[in-house]
PDB file of C-alpha atoms in Angstrom:
ATOM      1  CA  MET X  24    -267.296  -1.559  75.621  1.00 56.00           C
ATOM      2  CA  ARG X  25    -268.207  -4.613  77.853  1.00 60.00           C
ATOM      3  CA  ASN X  26    -264.663  -4.433  79.281  1.00 56.00           C
ATOM      4  CA  VAL X  27    -265.224  -0.720  80.256  1.00 56.00           C
ATOM      5  CA  ALA X  28    -268.448  -1.318  81.984  1.00 61.00           C
ATOM      6  CA  ALA X  29    -267.344  -4.726  83.525  1.00 65.00           C
ATOM      7  CA  ARG X  30    -266.962  -3.134  86.956  1.00 70.00           C
ATOM      8  CA  GLY X  31    -269.404  -0.720  88.569  1.00 72.00           C
ATOM      9  CA  PHE X  32    -268.907   3.057  89.107  1.00 66.00           C
ATOM     10  CA  ASP X  33    -270.393   3.282  92.590  1.00 68.00           C
ATOM     11  CA  ASP X  34    -267.167   3.947  94.278  1.00 69.00           C
ATOM     12  CA  ALA X  35    -265.859   6.291  91.642  1.00 67.00           C
ATOM     13  CA  GLU X  36    -264.949   9.830  92.761  1.00 69.00           C
ATOM     14  CA  ASP X  37    -264.359  10.993  89.315  1.00 69.00           C
ATOM     15  CA  LEU X  38    -266.440   9.150  86.730  1.00 71.00           C
ATOM     16  CA  ALA X  39    -264.771  10.769  83.811  1.00 73.00           C
ATOM     17  CA  ALA X  40    -261.346   9.689  84.956  1.00 69.00           C
ATOM     18  CA  VAL X  41    -262.512   6.203  85.586  1.00 69.00           C
ATOM     19  CA  LEU X  42    -263.990   5.928  82.142  1.00 72.00           C
ATOM     20  CA  HIS X  43    -260.785   7.457  80.629  1.00 66.00           C
ATOM     21  CA  SER X  44    -258.616   5.009  82.403  1.00 67.00           C
ATOM     22  CA  ARG X  45    -260.767   2.009  81.421  1.00 69.00           C
ATOM     23  CA  ILE X  46    -260.971   3.039  77.750  1.00 70.00           C
ATOM     24  CA  ALA X  47    -257.205   3.737  77.618  1.00 63.00           C
ATOM     25  CA  ALA X  48    -256.488   0.303  79.082  1.00 63.00           C
ATOM     26  CA  VAL X  49    -258.571  -1.402  76.426  1.00 60.00           C
ATOM     27  CA  MET X  50    -257.071   0.737  73.671  1.00 55.00           C
ATOM     28  CA  ALA X  51    -253.523  -0.173  74.853  1.00 50.00           C
ATOM     29  CA  HIS X  52    -254.460  -3.818  74.970  1.00 50.00           C
ATOM     30  CA  ASP X  53    -256.116  -3.811  71.533  1.00 49.00           C
ATOM     31  CA  ALA X  54    -253.243  -1.679  69.971  1.00 45.00           C
ATOM     32  CA  GLY X  55    -250.672  -4.306  70.831  1.00 45.00           C
ATOM     33  CA  ALA X  56    -252.932  -7.416  70.215  1.00 41.00           C
ATOM     34  CA  GLY X  57    -251.056 -10.008  68.179  1.00 43.00           C
ATOM     35  CA  ARG X  58    -247.886  -7.825  67.979  1.00 49.00           C
ATOM     36  CA  PRO X  59    -245.595  -8.584  70.870  1.00 50.00           C
ATOM     37  CA  GLY X  60    -243.675  -5.634  72.189  1.00 50.00           C
ATOM     38  CA  ARG X  61    -245.588  -3.106  70.335  1.00 56.00           C
ATOM     39  CA  GLU X  62    -246.774  -0.079  72.276  1.00 53.00           C
ATOM     40  CA  PRO X  63    -249.623   2.276  71.327  1.00 57.00           C
ATOM     41  CA  ALA X  64    -248.303   5.580  70.055  1.00 83.00           C
ATOM     42  CA  MET X  65    -249.003   7.981  72.838  1.00 92.00           C
ATOM     43  CA  VAL X  66    -248.651  11.733  72.679  1.00 95.00           C
ATOM     44  CA  VAL X  67    -245.595  12.580  74.997  1.00 96.00           C
ATOM     45  CA  GLY X  68    -245.825   9.019  76.215  1.00 95.00           C
ATOM     46  CA  LEU X  69    -248.870   9.952  78.215  1.00 95.00           C
ATOM     47  CA  ILE X  70    -251.981  10.764  76.156  1.00 94.00           C
ATOM     48  CA  PRO X  71    -253.754   8.402  73.867  1.00 91.00           C
ATOM     49  CA  PRO X  72    -254.065   9.916  70.313  1.00 90.00           C
ATOM     50  CA  ALA X  73    -257.390  10.898  68.878  1.00 86.00           C
ATOM     51  CA  LEU X  74    -258.174   8.025  66.412  1.00 85.00           C
ATOM     52  CA  GLY X  75    -261.028   7.345  64.076  1.00 87.00           C
ATOM     53  CA  PRO X  76    -262.810   9.207  61.387  1.00 91.00           C
ATOM     54  CA  MET X  77    -263.018  12.903  61.652  1.00 93.00           C
ATOM     55  CA  GLU X  78    -263.161  15.995  59.527  1.00 96.00           C
ATOM     56  CA  PRO X  79    -259.789  17.008  58.008  1.00 95.00           C
ATOM     57  CA  ASP X  80    -259.752  20.338  59.943  1.00 96.00           C
ATOM     58  CA  MET X  81    -260.213  18.555  63.164  1.00 96.00           C
ATOM     59  CA  ARG X  82    -257.475  16.029  62.329  1.00 94.00           C
ATOM     60  CA  ARG X  83    -255.121  18.888  61.471  1.00 96.00           C
ATOM     61  CA  ALA X  84    -256.020  20.792  64.620  1.00 96.00           C
ATOM     62  CA  LEU X  85    -255.470  17.643  66.728  1.00 95.00           C
ATOM     63  CA  ASP X  86    -252.116  16.797  65.025  1.00 94.00           C
ATOM     64  CA  GLU X  87    -250.926  20.421  65.622  1.00 96.00           C
ATOM     65  CA  ARG X  88    -251.890  20.172  69.293  1.00 96.00           C
ATOM     66  CA  SER X  89    -249.945  16.850  69.479  1.00 95.00           C
ATOM     67  CA  ASP X  90    -246.899  18.525  67.865  1.00 96.00           C
ATOM     68  CA  MET X  91    -247.026  21.359  70.218  1.00 97.00           C
ATOM     69  CA  MET X  92    -247.230  19.045  73.253  1.00 97.00           C
ATOM     70  CA  GLU X  93    -244.132  17.200  71.896  1.00 97.00           C
ATOM     71  CA  ALA X  94    -242.257  20.306  71.426  1.00 97.00           C
ATOM     72  CA  ARG X  95    -243.178  21.510  74.905  1.00 97.00           C
ATOM     73  CA  ALA X  96    -242.077  18.258  76.393  1.00 97.00           C
ATOM     74  CA  SER X  97    -238.729  18.533  74.543  1.00 97.00           C
ATOM     75  CA  ALA X  98    -238.252  22.126  75.747  1.00 97.00           C
ATOM     76  CA  VAL X  99    -238.990  21.147  79.375  1.00 97.00           C
ATOM     77  CA  LEU X 100    -236.435  18.354  79.174  1.00 97.00           C
ATOM     78  CA  ASP X 101    -233.735  20.398  77.378  1.00 97.00           C
ATOM     79  CA  ALA X 102    -234.067  23.193  80.008  1.00 97.00           C
ATOM     80  CA  ALA X 103    -233.805  20.789  82.912  1.00 97.00           C
ATOM     81  CA  LEU X 104    -230.827  19.005  81.431  1.00 96.00           C
ATOM     82  CA  LEU X 105    -229.204  22.348  80.718  1.00 96.00           C
ATOM     83  CA  VAL X 106    -229.391  23.548  84.283  1.00 96.00           C
ATOM     84  CA  ARG X 107    -228.766  20.004  85.629  1.00 96.00           C
ATOM     85  CA  ALA X 108    -232.087  19.963  87.566  1.00 97.00           C
ATOM     86  CA  PRO X 109    -231.884  17.454  90.500  1.00 97.00           C
ATOM     87  CA  TRP X 110    -234.730  15.338  89.046  1.00 97.00           C
ATOM     88  CA  THR X 111    -232.776  14.640  85.901  1.00 97.00           C
ATOM     89  CA  ARG X 112    -230.211  12.425  87.808  1.00 96.00           C
ATOM     90  CA  ALA X 113    -232.880   9.810  88.132  1.00 96.00           C
ATOM     91  CA  LEU X 114    -232.885   9.458  84.397  1.00 96.00           C
ATOM     92  CA  GLY X 115    -229.153   8.414  84.258  1.00 94.00           C
ATOM     93  CA  SER X 116    -226.563   9.798  81.842  1.00 91.00           C
ATOM     94  CA  THR X 117    -227.620  10.331  78.181  1.00 91.00           C
ATOM     95  CA  PRO X 118    -226.455   7.204  76.381  1.00 91.00           C
ATOM     96  CA  HIS X 119    -224.612   7.448  73.090  1.00 87.00           C
ATOM     97  CA  GLY X 120    -225.494   5.871  69.705  1.00 86.00           C
ATOM     98  CA  SER X 121    -228.768   4.259  68.883  1.00 85.00           C
ATOM     99  CA  ALA X 122    -229.926   4.171  72.589  1.00 90.00           C
ATOM    100  CA  SER X 123    -229.851   8.043  72.655  1.00 93.00           C
ATOM    101  CA  ALA X 124    -233.214   8.556  70.812  1.00 93.00           C
ATOM    102  CA  ALA X 125    -235.036   5.937  72.908  1.00 94.00           C
ATOM    103  CA  TRP X 126    -233.632   7.324  76.102  1.00 95.00           C
ATOM    104  CA  ARG X 127    -234.721  10.846  75.095  1.00 96.00           C
ATOM    105  CA  GLN X 128    -238.258   9.744  74.268  1.00 95.00           C
ATOM    106  CA  ARG X 129    -238.598   8.221  77.746  1.00 96.00           C
ATOM    107  CA  ALA X 130    -237.019  11.223  79.426  1.00 97.00           C
ATOM    108  CA  ARG X 131    -239.445  13.500  77.563  1.00 97.00           C
ATOM    109  CA  THR X 132    -242.373  11.439  79.032  1.00 97.00           C
ATOM    110  CA  VAL X 133    -241.006  12.056  82.540  1.00 98.00           C
ATOM    111  CA  ALA X 134    -240.518  15.856  81.627  1.00 98.00           C
ATOM    112  CA  ALA X 135    -244.143  15.964  80.218  1.00 98.00           C
ATOM    113  CA  TYR X 136    -245.562  14.294  83.419  1.00 97.00           C
ATOM    114  CA  ARG X 137    -243.769  16.820  85.578  1.00 97.00           C
ATOM    115  CA  ASP X 138    -244.969  19.738  83.416  1.00 97.00           C
ATOM    116  CA  ARG X 139    -248.535  18.446  83.249  1.00 96.00           C
ATOM    117  CA  TYR X 140    -248.891  18.069  87.067  1.00 96.00           C
ATOM    118  CA  GLY X 141    -246.742  20.979  88.045  1.00 96.00           C
ATOM    119  CA  VAL X 142    -244.060  18.835  89.752  1.00 96.00           C
ATOM    120  CA  VAL X 143    -241.371  21.093  91.161  1.00 95.00           C
ATOM    121  CA  ASN X 144    -239.546  19.057  93.743  1.00 93.00           C
ATOM    122  CA  ALA X 145    -236.319  17.032  93.228  1.00 95.00           C
ATOM    123  CA  ARG X 146    -238.034  13.623  93.024  1.00 96.00           C
ATOM    124  CA  ALA X 147    -238.365  12.719  89.304  1.00 96.00           C
ATOM    125  CA  LEU X 148    -242.124  11.994  89.645  1.00 96.00           C
ATOM    126  CA  GLY X 149    -242.945  14.139  92.639  1.00 95.00           C
ATOM    127  CA  PRO X 150    -245.460  13.213  95.361  1.00 95.00           C
ATOM    128  CA  PRO X 151    -247.780  10.114  95.058  1.00 94.00           C
ATOM    129  CA  PRO X 152    -250.758  10.764  92.839  1.00 94.00           C
ATOM    130  CA  ARG X 153    -254.098  11.452  94.414  1.00 92.00           C
ATOM    131  CA  SER X 154    -256.394  10.830  91.479  1.00 93.00           C
ATOM    132  CA  MET X 155    -257.073   7.970  89.092  1.00 92.00           C
ATOM    133  CA  ALA X 156    -256.090   9.975  86.100  1.00 91.00           C
ATOM    134  CA  ARG X 157    -252.833  11.099  87.582  1.00 95.00           C
ATOM    135  CA  GLU X 158    -252.075   7.548  88.831  1.00 95.00           C
ATOM    136  CA  ARG X 159    -252.484   6.323  85.179  1.00 94.00           C
ATOM    137  CA  ASP X 160    -250.113   8.974  83.985  1.00 96.00           C
ATOM    138  CA  ALA X 161    -247.716   8.285  86.917  1.00 96.00           C
ATOM    139  CA  ALA X 162    -247.611   4.549  85.922  1.00 95.00           C
ATOM    140  CA  LEU X 163    -246.703   5.485  82.350  1.00 95.00           C
ATOM    141  CA  ALA X 164    -244.105   8.020  83.612  1.00 96.00           C
ATOM    142  CA  ARG X 165    -242.554   5.371  86.034  1.00 96.00           C
ATOM    143  CA  ALA X 166    -242.330   2.860  83.196  1.00 95.00           C
ATOM    144  CA  ALA X 167    -240.613   5.505  81.072  1.00 95.00           C
ATOM    145  CA  LEU X 168    -238.261   6.372  83.872  1.00 96.00           C
ATOM    146  CA  ARG X 169    -237.292   2.672  84.314  1.00 95.00           C
ATOM    147  CA  VAL X 170    -236.480   2.236  80.689  1.00 95.00           C
ATOM    148  CA  ALA X 171    -234.485   5.499  80.602  1.00 95.00           C
ATOM    149  CA  GLN X 172    -232.512   4.272  83.660  1.00 95.00           C
ATOM    150  CA  GLN X 173    -231.962   0.802  81.995  1.00 94.00           C
ATOM    151  CA  LEU X 174    -230.813   2.425  78.669  1.00 93.00           C
ATOM    152  CA  ALA X 175    -228.344   4.718  80.580  1.00 91.00           C
ATOM    153  CA  GLU X 176    -227.028   1.864  82.616  1.00 88.00           C
ATOM    154  CA  LYS X 177    -226.625  -0.482  79.576  1.00 84.00           C
ATOM    155  CA  ASP X 178    -224.752   2.242  77.815  1.00 64.00           C
ATOM    156  CA  HIS X 179    -222.540   2.946  80.905  1.00 59.00           C
ATOM    157  CA  THR X 180    -221.819  -0.764  81.340  1.00 57.00           C
ATOM    158  CA  TYR X 181    -220.911  -1.071  77.687  1.00 52.00           C
ATOM    159  CA  ARG X 182    -218.625   1.949  77.711  1.00 52.00           C
ATOM    160  CA  ALA X 183    -216.955   0.824  80.964  1.00 47.00           C
ATOM    161  CA  SER X 184    -216.285  -2.779  79.682  1.00 46.00           C
ATOM    162  CA  ARG X 185    -214.503  -1.678  76.525  1.00 49.00           C
ATOM    163  CA  THR X 186    -210.811  -2.263  76.810  1.00 47.00           C
ATOM    164  CA  VAL X 187    -208.075  -0.312  75.136  1.00 48.00           C
ATOM    165  CA  VAL X 188    -205.332  -2.252  73.549  1.00 48.00           C
ATOM    166  CA  GLN X 189    -201.892  -0.633  73.202  1.00 50.00           C
ATOM    167  CA  SER X 190    -199.130  -1.997  71.230  1.00 49.00           C
ATOM    168  CA  GLY X 191    -196.410  -0.673  73.408  1.00 53.00           C
ATOM    169  CA  LEU X 192    -194.614   0.748  70.410  1.00 49.00           C
ATOM    170  CA  PRO X 193    -193.763   4.437  70.356  1.00 51.00           C
ATOM    171  CA  THR X 194    -195.535   6.626  67.947  1.00 50.00           C
ATOM    172  CA  VAL X 195    -193.610   7.374  64.774  1.00 49.00           C
ATOM    173  CA  GLY X 196    -193.941  10.721  63.030  1.00 50.00           C
ATOM    174  CA  ILE X 197    -193.733  10.769  59.223  1.00 48.00           C
ATOM    175  CA  ARG X 198    -191.948  13.747  57.771  1.00 48.00           C
ATOM    176  CA  PHE X 199    -192.308  14.820  54.228  1.00 43.00           C
TER     177      PHE X 199
END
């Protein structure tokens, strides 16, 4: 907790948001300590999960809430992709193969951010954030957007670079 209280709170407009941001930063650092490239498992890519000891009923309720948020993010993304909402162009094309699931996970984070903050304009992340909590979420959504774009571009580059080899021989039909 020393890290959380290291800086003062005198200039904080929203003390709860400042504390949340500092605790989330410490949790993210601790969750990845000693394991390079490992990210903390966030609900819809934005919300730190509730960890630690708790009553089974509370754990079940929180797990159900997490599942509902994940389902909501998927529904928002699917609806946007279906109608080709302008903001989805920023994600790039859905890649094929193993990159598809990773792309979708990042795209859901962007959809969840838009849904959480009521973003309705054509820009993927909408207007600049005006609170610390939203800035933290915007940073996570920006990172997810960049990864989605990289996955889409990598898949596009791979597909464009494949060559088709033709033998020049006519096709032969076999008759029985």
